[in-house]
PDB file of C-alpha atoms in Angstrom:
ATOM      1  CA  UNK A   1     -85.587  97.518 -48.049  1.00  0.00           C
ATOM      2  CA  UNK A   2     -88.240  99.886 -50.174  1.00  0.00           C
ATOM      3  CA  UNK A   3     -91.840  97.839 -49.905  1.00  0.00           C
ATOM      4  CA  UNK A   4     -92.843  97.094 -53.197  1.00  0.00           C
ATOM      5  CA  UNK A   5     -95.798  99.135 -54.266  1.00  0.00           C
ATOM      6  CA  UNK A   6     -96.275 102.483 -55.598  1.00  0.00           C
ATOM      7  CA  UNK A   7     -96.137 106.058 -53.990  1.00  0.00           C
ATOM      8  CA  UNK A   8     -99.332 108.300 -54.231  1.00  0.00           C
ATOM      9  CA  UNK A   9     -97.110 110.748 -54.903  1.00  0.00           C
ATOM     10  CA  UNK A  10     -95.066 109.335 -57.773  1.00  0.00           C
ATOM     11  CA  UNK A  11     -95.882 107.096 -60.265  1.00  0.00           C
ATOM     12  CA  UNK A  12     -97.825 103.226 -59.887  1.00  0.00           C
ATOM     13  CA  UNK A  13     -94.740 101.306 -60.885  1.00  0.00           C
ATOM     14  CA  UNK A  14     -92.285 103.346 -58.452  1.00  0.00           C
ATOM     15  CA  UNK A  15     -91.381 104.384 -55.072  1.00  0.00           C
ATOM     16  CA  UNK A  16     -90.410 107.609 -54.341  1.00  0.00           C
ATOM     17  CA  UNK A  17     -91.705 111.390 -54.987  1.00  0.00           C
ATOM     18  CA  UNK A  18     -93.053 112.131 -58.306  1.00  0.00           C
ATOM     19  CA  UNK A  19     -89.387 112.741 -60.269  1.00  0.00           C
ATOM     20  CA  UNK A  20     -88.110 116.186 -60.676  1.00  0.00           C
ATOM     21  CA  UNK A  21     -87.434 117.704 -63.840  1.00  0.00           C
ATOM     22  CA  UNK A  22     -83.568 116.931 -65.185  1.00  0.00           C
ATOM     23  CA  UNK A  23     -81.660 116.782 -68.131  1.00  0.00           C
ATOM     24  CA  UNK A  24     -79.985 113.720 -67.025  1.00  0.00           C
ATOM     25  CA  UNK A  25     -80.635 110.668 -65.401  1.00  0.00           C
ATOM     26  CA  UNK A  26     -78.969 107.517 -64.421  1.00  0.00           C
ATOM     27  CA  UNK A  27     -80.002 103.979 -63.721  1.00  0.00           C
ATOM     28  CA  UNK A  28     -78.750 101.599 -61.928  1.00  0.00           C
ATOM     29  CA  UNK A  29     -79.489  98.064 -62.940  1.00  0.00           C
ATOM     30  CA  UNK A  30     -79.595  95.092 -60.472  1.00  0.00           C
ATOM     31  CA  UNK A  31     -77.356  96.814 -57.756  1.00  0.00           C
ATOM     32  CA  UNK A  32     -78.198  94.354 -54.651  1.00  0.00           C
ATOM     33  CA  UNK A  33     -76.007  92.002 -52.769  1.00  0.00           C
ATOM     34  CA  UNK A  34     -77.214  89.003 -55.040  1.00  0.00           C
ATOM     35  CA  UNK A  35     -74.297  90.387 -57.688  1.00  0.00           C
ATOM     36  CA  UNK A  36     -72.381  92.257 -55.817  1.00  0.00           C
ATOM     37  CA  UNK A  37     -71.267  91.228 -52.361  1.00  0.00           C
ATOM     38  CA  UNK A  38     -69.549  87.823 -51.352  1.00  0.00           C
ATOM     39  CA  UNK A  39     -72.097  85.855 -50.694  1.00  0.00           C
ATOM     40  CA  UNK A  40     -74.691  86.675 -53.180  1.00  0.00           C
ATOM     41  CA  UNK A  41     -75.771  83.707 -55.528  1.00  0.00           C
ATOM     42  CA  UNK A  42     -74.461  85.053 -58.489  1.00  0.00           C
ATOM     43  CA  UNK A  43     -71.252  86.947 -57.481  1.00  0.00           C
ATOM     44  CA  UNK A  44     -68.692  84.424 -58.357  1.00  0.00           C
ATOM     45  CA  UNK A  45     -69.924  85.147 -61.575  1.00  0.00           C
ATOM     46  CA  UNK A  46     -69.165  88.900 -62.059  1.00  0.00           C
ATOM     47  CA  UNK A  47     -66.858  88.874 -59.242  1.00  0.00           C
ATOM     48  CA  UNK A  48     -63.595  88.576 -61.168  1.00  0.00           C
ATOM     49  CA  UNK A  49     -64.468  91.557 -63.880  1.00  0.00           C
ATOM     50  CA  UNK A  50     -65.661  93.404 -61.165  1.00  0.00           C
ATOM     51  CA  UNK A  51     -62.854  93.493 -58.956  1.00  0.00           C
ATOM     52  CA  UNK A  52     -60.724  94.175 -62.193  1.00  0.00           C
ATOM     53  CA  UNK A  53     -62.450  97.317 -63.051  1.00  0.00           C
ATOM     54  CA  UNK A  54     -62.959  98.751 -59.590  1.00  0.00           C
ATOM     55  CA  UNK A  55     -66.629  98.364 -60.463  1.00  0.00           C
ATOM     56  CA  UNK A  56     -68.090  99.543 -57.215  1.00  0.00           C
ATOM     57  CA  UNK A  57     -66.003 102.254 -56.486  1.00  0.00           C
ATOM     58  CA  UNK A  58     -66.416 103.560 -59.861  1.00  0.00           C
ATOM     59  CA  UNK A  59     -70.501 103.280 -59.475  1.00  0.00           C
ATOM     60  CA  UNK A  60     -70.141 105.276 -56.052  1.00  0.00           C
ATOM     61  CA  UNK A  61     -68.126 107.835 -57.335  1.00  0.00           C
ATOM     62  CA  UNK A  62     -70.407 108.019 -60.749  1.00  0.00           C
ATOM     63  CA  UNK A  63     -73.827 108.058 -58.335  1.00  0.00           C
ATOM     64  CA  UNK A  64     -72.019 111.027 -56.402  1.00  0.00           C
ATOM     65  CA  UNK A  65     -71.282 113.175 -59.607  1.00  0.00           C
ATOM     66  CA  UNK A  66     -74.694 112.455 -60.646  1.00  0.00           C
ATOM     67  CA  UNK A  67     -76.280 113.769 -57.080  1.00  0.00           C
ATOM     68  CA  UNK A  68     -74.054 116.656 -57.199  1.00  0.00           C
ATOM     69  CA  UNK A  69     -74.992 117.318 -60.772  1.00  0.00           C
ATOM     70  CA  UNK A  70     -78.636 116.922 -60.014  1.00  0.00           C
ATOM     71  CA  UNK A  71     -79.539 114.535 -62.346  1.00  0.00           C
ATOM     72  CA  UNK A  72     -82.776 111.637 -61.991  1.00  0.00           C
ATOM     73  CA  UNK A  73     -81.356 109.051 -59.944  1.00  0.00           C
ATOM     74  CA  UNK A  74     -83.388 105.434 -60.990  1.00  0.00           C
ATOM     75  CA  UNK A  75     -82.897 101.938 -58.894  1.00  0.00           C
ATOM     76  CA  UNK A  76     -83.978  99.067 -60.541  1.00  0.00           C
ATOM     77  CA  UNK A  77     -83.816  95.983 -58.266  1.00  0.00           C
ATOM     78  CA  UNK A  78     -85.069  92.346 -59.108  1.00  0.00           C
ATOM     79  CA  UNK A  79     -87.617  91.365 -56.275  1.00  0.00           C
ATOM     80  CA  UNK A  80     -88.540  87.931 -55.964  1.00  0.00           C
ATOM     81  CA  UNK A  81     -91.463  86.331 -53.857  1.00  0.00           C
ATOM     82  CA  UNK A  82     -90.520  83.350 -51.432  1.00  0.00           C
ATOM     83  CA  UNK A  83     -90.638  80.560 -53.374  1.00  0.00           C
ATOM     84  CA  UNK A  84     -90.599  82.397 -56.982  1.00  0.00           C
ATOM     85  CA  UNK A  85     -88.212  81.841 -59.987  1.00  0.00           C
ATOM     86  CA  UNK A  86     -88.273  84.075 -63.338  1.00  0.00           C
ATOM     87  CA  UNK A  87     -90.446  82.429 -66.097  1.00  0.00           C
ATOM     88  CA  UNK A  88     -88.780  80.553 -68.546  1.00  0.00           C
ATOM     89  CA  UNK A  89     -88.098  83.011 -71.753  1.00  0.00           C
ATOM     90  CA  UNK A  90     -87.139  82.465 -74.969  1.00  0.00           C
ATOM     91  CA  UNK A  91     -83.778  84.674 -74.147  1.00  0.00           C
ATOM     92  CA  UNK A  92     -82.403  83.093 -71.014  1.00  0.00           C
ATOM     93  CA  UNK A  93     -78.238  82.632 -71.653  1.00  0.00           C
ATOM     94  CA  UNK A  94     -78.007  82.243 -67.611  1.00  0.00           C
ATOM     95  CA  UNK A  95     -80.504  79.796 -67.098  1.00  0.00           C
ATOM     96  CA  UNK A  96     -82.014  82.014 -64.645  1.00  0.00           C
ATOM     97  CA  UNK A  97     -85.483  80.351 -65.149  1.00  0.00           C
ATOM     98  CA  UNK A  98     -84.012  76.870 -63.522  1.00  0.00           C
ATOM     99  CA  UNK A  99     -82.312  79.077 -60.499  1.00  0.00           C
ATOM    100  CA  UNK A 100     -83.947  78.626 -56.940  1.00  0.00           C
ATOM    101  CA  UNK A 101     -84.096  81.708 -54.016  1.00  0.00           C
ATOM    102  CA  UNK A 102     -82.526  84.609 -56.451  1.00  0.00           C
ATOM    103  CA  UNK A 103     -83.191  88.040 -55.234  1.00  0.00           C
ATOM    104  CA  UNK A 104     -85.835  86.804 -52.403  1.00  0.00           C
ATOM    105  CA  UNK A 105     -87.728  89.995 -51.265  1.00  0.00           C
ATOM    106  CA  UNK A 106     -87.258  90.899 -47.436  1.00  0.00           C
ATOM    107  CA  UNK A 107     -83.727  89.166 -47.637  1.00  0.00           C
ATOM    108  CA  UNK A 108     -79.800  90.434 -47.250  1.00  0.00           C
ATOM    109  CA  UNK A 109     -79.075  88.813 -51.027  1.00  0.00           C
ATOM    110  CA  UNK A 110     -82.249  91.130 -52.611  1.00  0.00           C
ATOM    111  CA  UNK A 111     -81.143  94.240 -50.098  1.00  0.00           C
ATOM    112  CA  UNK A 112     -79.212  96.814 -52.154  1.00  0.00           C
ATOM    113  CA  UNK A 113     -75.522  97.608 -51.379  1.00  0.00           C
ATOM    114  CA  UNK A 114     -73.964  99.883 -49.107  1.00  0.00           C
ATOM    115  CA  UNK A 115     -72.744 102.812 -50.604  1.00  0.00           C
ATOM    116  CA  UNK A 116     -75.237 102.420 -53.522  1.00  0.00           C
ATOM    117  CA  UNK A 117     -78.711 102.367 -52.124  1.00  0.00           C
ATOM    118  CA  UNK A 118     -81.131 105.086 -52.636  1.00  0.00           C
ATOM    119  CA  UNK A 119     -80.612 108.115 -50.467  1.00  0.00           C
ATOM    120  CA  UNK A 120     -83.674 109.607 -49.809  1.00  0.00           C
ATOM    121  CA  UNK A 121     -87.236 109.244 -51.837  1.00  0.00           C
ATOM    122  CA  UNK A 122     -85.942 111.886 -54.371  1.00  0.00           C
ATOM    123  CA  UNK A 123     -84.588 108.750 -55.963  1.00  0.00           C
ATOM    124  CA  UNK A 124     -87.133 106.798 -58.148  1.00  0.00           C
ATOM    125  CA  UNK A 125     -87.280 102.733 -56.666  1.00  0.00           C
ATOM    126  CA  UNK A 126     -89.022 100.853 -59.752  1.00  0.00           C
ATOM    127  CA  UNK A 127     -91.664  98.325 -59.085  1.00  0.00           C
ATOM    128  CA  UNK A 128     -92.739  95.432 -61.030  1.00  0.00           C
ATOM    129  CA  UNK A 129     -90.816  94.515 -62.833  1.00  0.00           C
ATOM    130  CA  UNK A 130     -90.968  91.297 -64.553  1.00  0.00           C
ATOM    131  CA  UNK A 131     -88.083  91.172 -67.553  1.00  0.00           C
ATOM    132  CA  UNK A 132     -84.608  91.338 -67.951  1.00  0.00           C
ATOM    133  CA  UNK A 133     -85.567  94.613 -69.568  1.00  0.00           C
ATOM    134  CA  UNK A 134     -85.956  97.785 -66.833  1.00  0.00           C
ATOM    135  CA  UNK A 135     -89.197  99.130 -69.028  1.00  0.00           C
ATOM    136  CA  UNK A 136     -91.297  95.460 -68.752  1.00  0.00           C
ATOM    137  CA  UNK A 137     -93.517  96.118 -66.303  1.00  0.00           C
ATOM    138  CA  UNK A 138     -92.464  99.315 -64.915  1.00  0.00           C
ATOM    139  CA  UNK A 139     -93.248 103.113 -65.370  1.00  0.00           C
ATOM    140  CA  UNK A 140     -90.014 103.770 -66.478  1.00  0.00           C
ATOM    141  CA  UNK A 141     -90.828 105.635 -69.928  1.00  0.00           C
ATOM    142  CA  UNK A 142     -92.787 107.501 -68.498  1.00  0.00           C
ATOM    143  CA  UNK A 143     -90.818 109.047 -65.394  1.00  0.00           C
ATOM    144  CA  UNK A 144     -88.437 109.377 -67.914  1.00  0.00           C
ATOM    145  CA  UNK A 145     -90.839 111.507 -70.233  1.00  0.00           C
ATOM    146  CA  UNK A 146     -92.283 113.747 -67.371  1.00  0.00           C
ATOM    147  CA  UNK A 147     -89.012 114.066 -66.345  1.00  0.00           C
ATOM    148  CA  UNK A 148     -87.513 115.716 -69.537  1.00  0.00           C
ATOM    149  CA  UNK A 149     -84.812 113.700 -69.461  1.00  0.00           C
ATOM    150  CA  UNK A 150     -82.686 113.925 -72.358  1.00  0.00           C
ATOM    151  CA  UNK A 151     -79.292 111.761 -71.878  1.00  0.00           C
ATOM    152  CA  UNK A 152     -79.539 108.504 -70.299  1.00  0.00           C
ATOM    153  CA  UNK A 153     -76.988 106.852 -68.344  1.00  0.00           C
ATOM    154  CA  UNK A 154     -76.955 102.978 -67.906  1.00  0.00           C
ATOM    155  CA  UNK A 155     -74.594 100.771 -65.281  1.00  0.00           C
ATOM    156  CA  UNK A 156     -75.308  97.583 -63.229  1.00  0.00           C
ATOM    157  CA  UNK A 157     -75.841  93.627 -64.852  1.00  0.00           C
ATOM    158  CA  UNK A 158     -75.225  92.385 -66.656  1.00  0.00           C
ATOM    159  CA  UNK A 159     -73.632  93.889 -69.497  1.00  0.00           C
ATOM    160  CA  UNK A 160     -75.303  91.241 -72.117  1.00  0.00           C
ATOM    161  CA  UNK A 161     -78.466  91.145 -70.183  1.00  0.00           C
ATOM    162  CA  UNK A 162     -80.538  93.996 -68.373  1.00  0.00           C
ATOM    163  CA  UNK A 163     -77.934  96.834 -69.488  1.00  0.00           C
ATOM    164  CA  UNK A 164     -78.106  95.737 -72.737  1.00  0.00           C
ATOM    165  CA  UNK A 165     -81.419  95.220 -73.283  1.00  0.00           C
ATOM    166  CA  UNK A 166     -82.673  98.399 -70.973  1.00  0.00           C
ATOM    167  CA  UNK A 167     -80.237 100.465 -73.342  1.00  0.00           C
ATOM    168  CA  UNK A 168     -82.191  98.958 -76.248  1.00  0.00           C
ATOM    169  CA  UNK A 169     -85.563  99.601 -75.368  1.00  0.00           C
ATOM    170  CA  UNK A 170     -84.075 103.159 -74.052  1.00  0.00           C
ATOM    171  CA  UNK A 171     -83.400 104.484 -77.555  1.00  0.00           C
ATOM    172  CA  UNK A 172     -86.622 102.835 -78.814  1.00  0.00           C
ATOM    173  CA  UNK A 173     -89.098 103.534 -76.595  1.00  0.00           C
ATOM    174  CA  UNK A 174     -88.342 107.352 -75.768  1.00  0.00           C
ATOM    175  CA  UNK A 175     -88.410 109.673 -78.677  1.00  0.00           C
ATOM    176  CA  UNK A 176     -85.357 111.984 -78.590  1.00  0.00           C
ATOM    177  CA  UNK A 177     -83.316 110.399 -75.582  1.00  0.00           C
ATOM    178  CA  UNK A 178     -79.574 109.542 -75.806  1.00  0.00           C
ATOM    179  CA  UNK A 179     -78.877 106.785 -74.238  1.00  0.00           C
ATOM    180  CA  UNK A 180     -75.195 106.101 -72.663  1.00  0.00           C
ATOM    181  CA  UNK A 181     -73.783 102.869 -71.185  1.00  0.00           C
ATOM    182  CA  UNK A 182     -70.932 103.479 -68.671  1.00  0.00           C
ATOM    183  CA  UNK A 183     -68.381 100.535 -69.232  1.00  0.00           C
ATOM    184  CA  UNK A 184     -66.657 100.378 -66.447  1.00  0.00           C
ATOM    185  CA  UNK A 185     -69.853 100.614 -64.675  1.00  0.00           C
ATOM    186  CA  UNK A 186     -71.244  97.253 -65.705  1.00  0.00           C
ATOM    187  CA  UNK A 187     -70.112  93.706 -65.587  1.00  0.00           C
ATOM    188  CA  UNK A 188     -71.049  89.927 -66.866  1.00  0.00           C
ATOM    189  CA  UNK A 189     -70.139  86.740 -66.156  1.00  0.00           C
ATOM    190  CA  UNK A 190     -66.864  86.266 -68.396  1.00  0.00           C
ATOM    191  CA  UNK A 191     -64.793  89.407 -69.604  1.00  0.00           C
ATOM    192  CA  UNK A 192     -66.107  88.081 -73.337  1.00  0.00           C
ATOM    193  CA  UNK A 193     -69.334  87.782 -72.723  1.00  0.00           C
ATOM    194  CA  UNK A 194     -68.401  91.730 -71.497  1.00  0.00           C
ATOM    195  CA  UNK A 195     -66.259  93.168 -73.990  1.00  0.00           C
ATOM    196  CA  UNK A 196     -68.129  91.417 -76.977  1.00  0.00           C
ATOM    197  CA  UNK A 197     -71.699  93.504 -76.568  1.00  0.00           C
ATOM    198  CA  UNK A 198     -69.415  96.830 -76.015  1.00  0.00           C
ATOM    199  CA  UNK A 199     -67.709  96.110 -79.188  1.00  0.00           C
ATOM    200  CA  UNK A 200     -70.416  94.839 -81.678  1.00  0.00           C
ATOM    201  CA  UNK A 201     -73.693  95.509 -79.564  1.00  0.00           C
ATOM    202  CA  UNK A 202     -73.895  98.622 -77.616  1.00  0.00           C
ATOM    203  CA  UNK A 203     -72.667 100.256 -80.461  1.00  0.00           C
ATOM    204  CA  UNK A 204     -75.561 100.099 -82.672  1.00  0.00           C
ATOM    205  CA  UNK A 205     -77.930 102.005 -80.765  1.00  0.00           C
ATOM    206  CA  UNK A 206     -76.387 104.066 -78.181  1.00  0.00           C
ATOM    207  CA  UNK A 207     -73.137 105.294 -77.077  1.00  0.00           C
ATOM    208  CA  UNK A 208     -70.636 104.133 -74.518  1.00  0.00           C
ATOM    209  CA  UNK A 209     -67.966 105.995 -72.148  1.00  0.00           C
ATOM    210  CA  UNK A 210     -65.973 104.934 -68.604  1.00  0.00           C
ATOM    211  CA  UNK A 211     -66.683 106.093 -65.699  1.00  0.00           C
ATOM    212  CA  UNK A 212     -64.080 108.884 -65.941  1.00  0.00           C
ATOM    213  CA  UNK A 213     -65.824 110.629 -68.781  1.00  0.00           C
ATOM    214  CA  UNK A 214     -69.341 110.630 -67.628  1.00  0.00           C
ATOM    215  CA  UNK A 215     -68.175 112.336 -64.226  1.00  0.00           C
ATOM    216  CA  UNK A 216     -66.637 114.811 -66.092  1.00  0.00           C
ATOM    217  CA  UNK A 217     -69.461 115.628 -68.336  1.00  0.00           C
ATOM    218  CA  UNK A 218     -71.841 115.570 -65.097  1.00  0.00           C
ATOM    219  CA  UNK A 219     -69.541 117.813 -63.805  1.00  0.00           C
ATOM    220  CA  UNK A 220     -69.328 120.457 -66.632  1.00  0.00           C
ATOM    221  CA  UNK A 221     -73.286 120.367 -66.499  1.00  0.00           C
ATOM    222  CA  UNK A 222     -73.296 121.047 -62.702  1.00  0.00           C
ATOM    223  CA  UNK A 223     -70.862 123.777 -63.265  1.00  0.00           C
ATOM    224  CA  UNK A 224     -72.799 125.129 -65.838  1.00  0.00           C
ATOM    225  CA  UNK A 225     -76.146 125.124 -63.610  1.00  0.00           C
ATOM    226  CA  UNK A 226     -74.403 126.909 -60.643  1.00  0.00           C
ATOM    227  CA  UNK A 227     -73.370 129.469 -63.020  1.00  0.00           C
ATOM    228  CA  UNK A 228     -76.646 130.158 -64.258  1.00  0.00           C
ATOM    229  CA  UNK A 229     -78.481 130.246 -60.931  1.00  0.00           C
ATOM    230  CA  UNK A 230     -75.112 132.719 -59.557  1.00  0.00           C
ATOM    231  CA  UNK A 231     -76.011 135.323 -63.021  1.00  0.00           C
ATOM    232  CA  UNK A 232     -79.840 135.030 -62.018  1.00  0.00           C
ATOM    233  CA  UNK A 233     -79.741 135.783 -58.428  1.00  0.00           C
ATOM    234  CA  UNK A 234     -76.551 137.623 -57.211  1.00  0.00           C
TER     235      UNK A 234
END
């Protein structure tokens, strides 16, 4: 489990080196056992959708093409103290706030997955953060401004929650950036609750694809680079 606490190499609000320069990046939003292994608290919720889509094995193969492609890989888990529950918002459809032991820091349910956890401290770990939103609390705009990034992918939970409302804050917050939400990438708690944001949401301020498309677009761009790099040095 990354501590929490920042890297004197990277940014305050992060773990990890200080992020290389990349036209792309992805996030991945709430990726720990909590949602996605039997077991977790809230998997029975997103269980269902999940196993529907082939969630995880989508999100592995889309974290691969994104590796291979060289892109900014961002985790952005929910750590919880011993004892600790989320403040009660104004916005809180899950009734998070009056939930006991979510995402309790040191523990198997706040660990991330296998297959999806960061592979080496090239990959940015945020800290801190305190919202359903990945930029509250966090150094997230900036990482993504040092790091040039220009296209933005989002996946994780849930849909009508953190993806949504990191998307959001995405397009706002960082002049220039287009911001992608990878459908079959993300779940919520009823296929509704799931298919209404894509549908009358999402599409108001960014765009969405499945997981198909995005690896092949990743894949055109790491193409692209090898060529380059082949013309400049052979």
């Amino acid at each position: 489990m990354t501590k929490k606490g920042g890297s004197e190499k990277g940014h305050p609000g992060a773990t990890g080196a200080r992020p290389k320069r990349s036209r792309y990046a992805l996030i991945l939003l709430d990726v720990q056992n909590e949602f996605v292994s039997e077991g977790g608290k809230l998997n029975d919720g997103v269980s269902a959708l999940m196993k529907d889509m082939g969630m995880i094995e989508k999100m592995k193969r889309l974290l691969s093409a994104a590796r291979e492609a060289d892109a900014l890989i961002i985790h952005s888990p929910v750590i919880m103290k011993s004892g600790e529950t989320f403040e009660e918002p104004d916005f809180d459809p899950q009734n998070y706030s009056k939930l006991h032991g979510l995402f309790t820091e040191g523990t198997w349910n706040c660990d991330f997955v296998d297959g999806l956890r960061p592979l080496d401290d090239s990959e940015i770990v945020l800290t801190g953060r305190n919202d359903f939103c990945a930029f509250k609390g966090t150094e997230l705009q900036s990482i993504l401004e040092d790091g040039g990034v220009k296209k933005l992918f989002v996946c994780g939970f849930l849909t009508n929650l953190c993806v949504e409302e990191t998307a959001r804050a995405a397009t706002e917050r960082v002049r220039g950036l287009k911001v992608t939400v990878v459908i079959d990438c993300c779940a919520a708690k009823t296929r509704e609750e799931h298919i209404n944001v894509i549908e009358h949401s999402l599409p108001l301020y960014c765009s969405i694809m499945r997981c198909e498309e995005v690896e092949n677009k990743l894949g055109l761009w790491s193409h692209a680079k090898s060529k380059f790099w082949k013309r400049l040095f052979l």
